[in-house]
Amino acid sequence: MNYAPLILGIESSCDETAAAVIRGRELLSDEIASSAATQAKFGGVVPELASRAHAEAVDEVVSRALAAAGVKKEQLSAVAVTYGAGLLGALLVGLSFAKGFAYGLNIPLIGVNHIRGHLAAAYLEDETLKPPFVTLLASGGHTAVIHTKSALEFEVLGGTLDDAAGEAFDKVARVLGLPYPGGPHLERLAREGNPVVPMPKMLKGQGGYDFSYSGLKTAVINYVHTKEQRGEEYSKADVACSFQHAALDILVQKTVEGAKERGVDTVTAGGGVIANGFLRESLQLACAKAGLKLVLPEKKHCTDNAAMIAAEGLVQYEAGNFSPLSLNAKASIPLSALHENK
Ligand code: KG4
Ligand code: ZN
């Protein structure tokens, strides 16, 4: 009989306190408490408020995840937890809790790189998925096309040279007067508009995978400010729609190019921006046209969640990579260190 490990995942890198339990690749529970509503009042995440909210929520969210999974903590095989990147105080709440749990139960602690979690979300969507595949990673902090060669080997093909896609969405949303977090609000507004406002090209140099969001962002800001200074009417929905097309088309194009160039037949995606409906449809169309299989995690597993942390925990568990209880939280981890295990 196959023994499938039971893994508890904990995520607290930003404003979501999340816990999930998986048995092998089967998701048993997926709980989340968010302080986004509180943060929205300040137009962004206030680190101290996030840390306090995590400290208040973590115990209950983990208990809920275990209860919903019908699992007693003594049955767990390991505890996987995000150790970075993210807000230090926020990360420390989840990490300290996970350490206490692992120590008390005498089970392994597995420190997970948040970005590796976003990449691993696809494993839960399709239990037959295995590397090699090419992933479009688009979150609030990173945007890149990544070639997963094996479960533990990654090659960053390229990505944004400045803002991450989510960051660009959030900044443009703010200019359009939309609340935090801007991405989903901008998507909603874009549905009422047309892509008629001219946007600059985002590609840097010939070929390659790198691109830049700064020109696009500046173009939108200039357009809006000029219209407002002149007192001219303009459609915010058209601006949102035009920006969304420009910002996302390049991602789809580079992802498909990456898969073709590396000769892989499977594409996956991860990160908050992948919750965008227009991007999901574009990816589906482009992959179908190119004859590529697309594994798209459901929306709630694209934005921050603990199921993805548990999924990456499983990869590490199977590789026998466990972390010492001295593991420290890390505010930033460059994409060039994606292969490092803690
Ligand atoms: O992965 P994530 O939840 O957190 C990070 O690891 O950064 O990504 C958050 C980012 C935010 O910038 C948010 O505005 C963006 O993902 N986002 C979206 C959508 N939903 C979330 N961007 C565009 N369209 C969406 N529907
Ligand atoms: Zn994230």
PDB file of C-alpha atoms and ligand atoms in Angstrom, residues 16 114-115 118 138-141 166-167 169-170 181-184 187 244 271-273 275-277 302-304, ligand 1:
ATOM      1  CA  GLU A  16      -3.292  36.318   4.736  1.00  0.00           C
ATOM      2  CA  HIS A 114       6.886  31.433  -0.990  1.00  0.00           C
ATOM      3  CA  ILE A 115       7.618  31.570  -4.729  1.00  0.00           C
ATOM      4  CA  HIS A 118       3.283  29.475  -6.065  1.00  0.00           C
ATOM      5  CA  ALA A 138       3.013  36.583 -11.788  1.00  0.00           C
ATOM      6  CA  SER A 139       2.551  37.838  -8.248  1.00  0.00           C
ATOM      7  CA  GLY A 140       2.812  41.104  -6.361  1.00  0.00           C
ATOM      8  CA  GLY A 141       6.563  40.715  -5.945  1.00  0.00           C
ATOM      9  CA  GLY A 166       0.794  42.703  -9.594  1.00  0.00           C
ATOM     10  CA  GLU A 167       2.668  45.781  -8.472  1.00  0.00           C
ATOM     11  CA  PHE A 169      -1.757  46.553 -11.495  1.00  0.00           C
ATOM     12  CA  ASP A 170      -1.845  47.951  -7.962  1.00  0.00           C
ATOM     13  CA  PRO A 181      -5.534  45.526  -3.561  1.00  0.00           C
ATOM     14  CA  GLY A 182      -5.910  47.004  -7.019  1.00  0.00           C
ATOM     15  CA  GLY A 183      -5.622  43.952  -9.281  1.00  0.00           C
ATOM     16  CA  PRO A 184      -9.118  42.465  -8.885  1.00  0.00           C
ATOM     17  CA  GLU A 187     -10.001  43.608 -13.721  1.00  0.00           C
ATOM     18  CA  GLN A 244      -4.666  45.031 -18.787  1.00  0.00           C
ATOM     19  CA  GLY A 271       0.812  33.910  -8.327  1.00  0.00           C
ATOM     20  CA  GLY A 272      -1.982  36.361  -7.568  1.00  0.00           C
ATOM     21  CA  VAL A 273      -2.194  37.852 -11.053  1.00  0.00           C
ATOM     22  CA  ALA A 275      -6.446  34.858 -10.770  1.00  0.00           C
ATOM     23  CA  ASN A 276      -7.159  37.392 -13.545  1.00  0.00           C
ATOM     24  CA  GLY A 277      -9.909  36.033 -15.799  1.00  0.00           C
ATOM     25  CA  CYS A 302      -3.126  31.530  -7.316  1.00  0.00           C
ATOM     26  CA  THR A 303      -3.443  34.259  -4.704  1.00  0.00           C
ATOM     27  CA  ASP A 304      -1.655  33.572  -1.425  1.00  0.00           C
TER      28      ASP A 304
HETATM   29  O1  KG4 B   1       0.638  36.080  -5.109  1.00  0.00           O
HETATM   30  P1  KG4 B   1      -0.055  37.181  -4.397  1.00  0.00           P
HETATM   31  O2  KG4 B   1      -1.376  36.879  -3.755  1.00  0.00           O
HETATM   32  O3  KG4 B   1       0.877  37.798  -3.320  1.00  0.00           O
HETATM   33  C1  KG4 B   1       2.263  37.906  -3.556  1.00  0.00           C
HETATM   34  O4  KG4 B   1       2.975  36.913  -3.397  1.00  0.00           O
HETATM   35  O5  KG4 B   1       2.644  39.018  -4.006  1.00  0.00           O
HETATM   36  O6  KG4 B   1      -0.227  38.359  -5.464  1.00  0.00           O
HETATM   37  C2  KG4 B   1      -0.825  39.561  -5.114  1.00  0.00           C
HETATM   38  C3  KG4 B   1      -0.925  40.420  -6.346  1.00  0.00           C
HETATM   39  C4  KG4 B   1      -1.453  41.819  -6.037  1.00  0.00           C
HETATM   40  O7  KG4 B   1      -0.623  42.754  -6.676  1.00  0.00           O
HETATM   41  C5  KG4 B   1      -2.850  41.804  -6.618  1.00  0.00           C
HETATM   42  O8  KG4 B   1      -3.303  43.065  -7.052  1.00  0.00           O
HETATM   43  C6  KG4 B   1      -2.672  40.846  -7.786  1.00  0.00           C
HETATM   44  O9  KG4 B   1      -1.840  39.835  -7.286  1.00  0.00           O
HETATM   45  N1  KG4 B   1      -3.950  40.285  -8.227  1.00  0.00           N
HETATM   46  C7  KG4 B   1      -4.480  40.510  -9.445  1.00  0.00           C
HETATM   47  C8  KG4 B   1      -5.741  39.860  -9.457  1.00  0.00           C
HETATM   48  N2  KG4 B   1      -5.920  39.258  -8.243  1.00  0.00           N
HETATM   49  C9  KG4 B   1      -4.808  39.529  -7.501  1.00  0.00           C
HETATM   50  N3  KG4 B   1      -4.008  41.182 -10.503  1.00  0.00           N
HETATM   51  C10 KG4 B   1      -4.789  41.238 -11.608  1.00  0.00           C
HETATM   52  N4  KG4 B   1      -6.011  40.666 -11.687  1.00  0.00           N
HETATM   53  C11 KG4 B   1      -6.517  39.974 -10.637  1.00  0.00           C
HETATM   54  N5  KG4 B   1      -7.722  39.409 -10.721  1.00  0.00           N
END
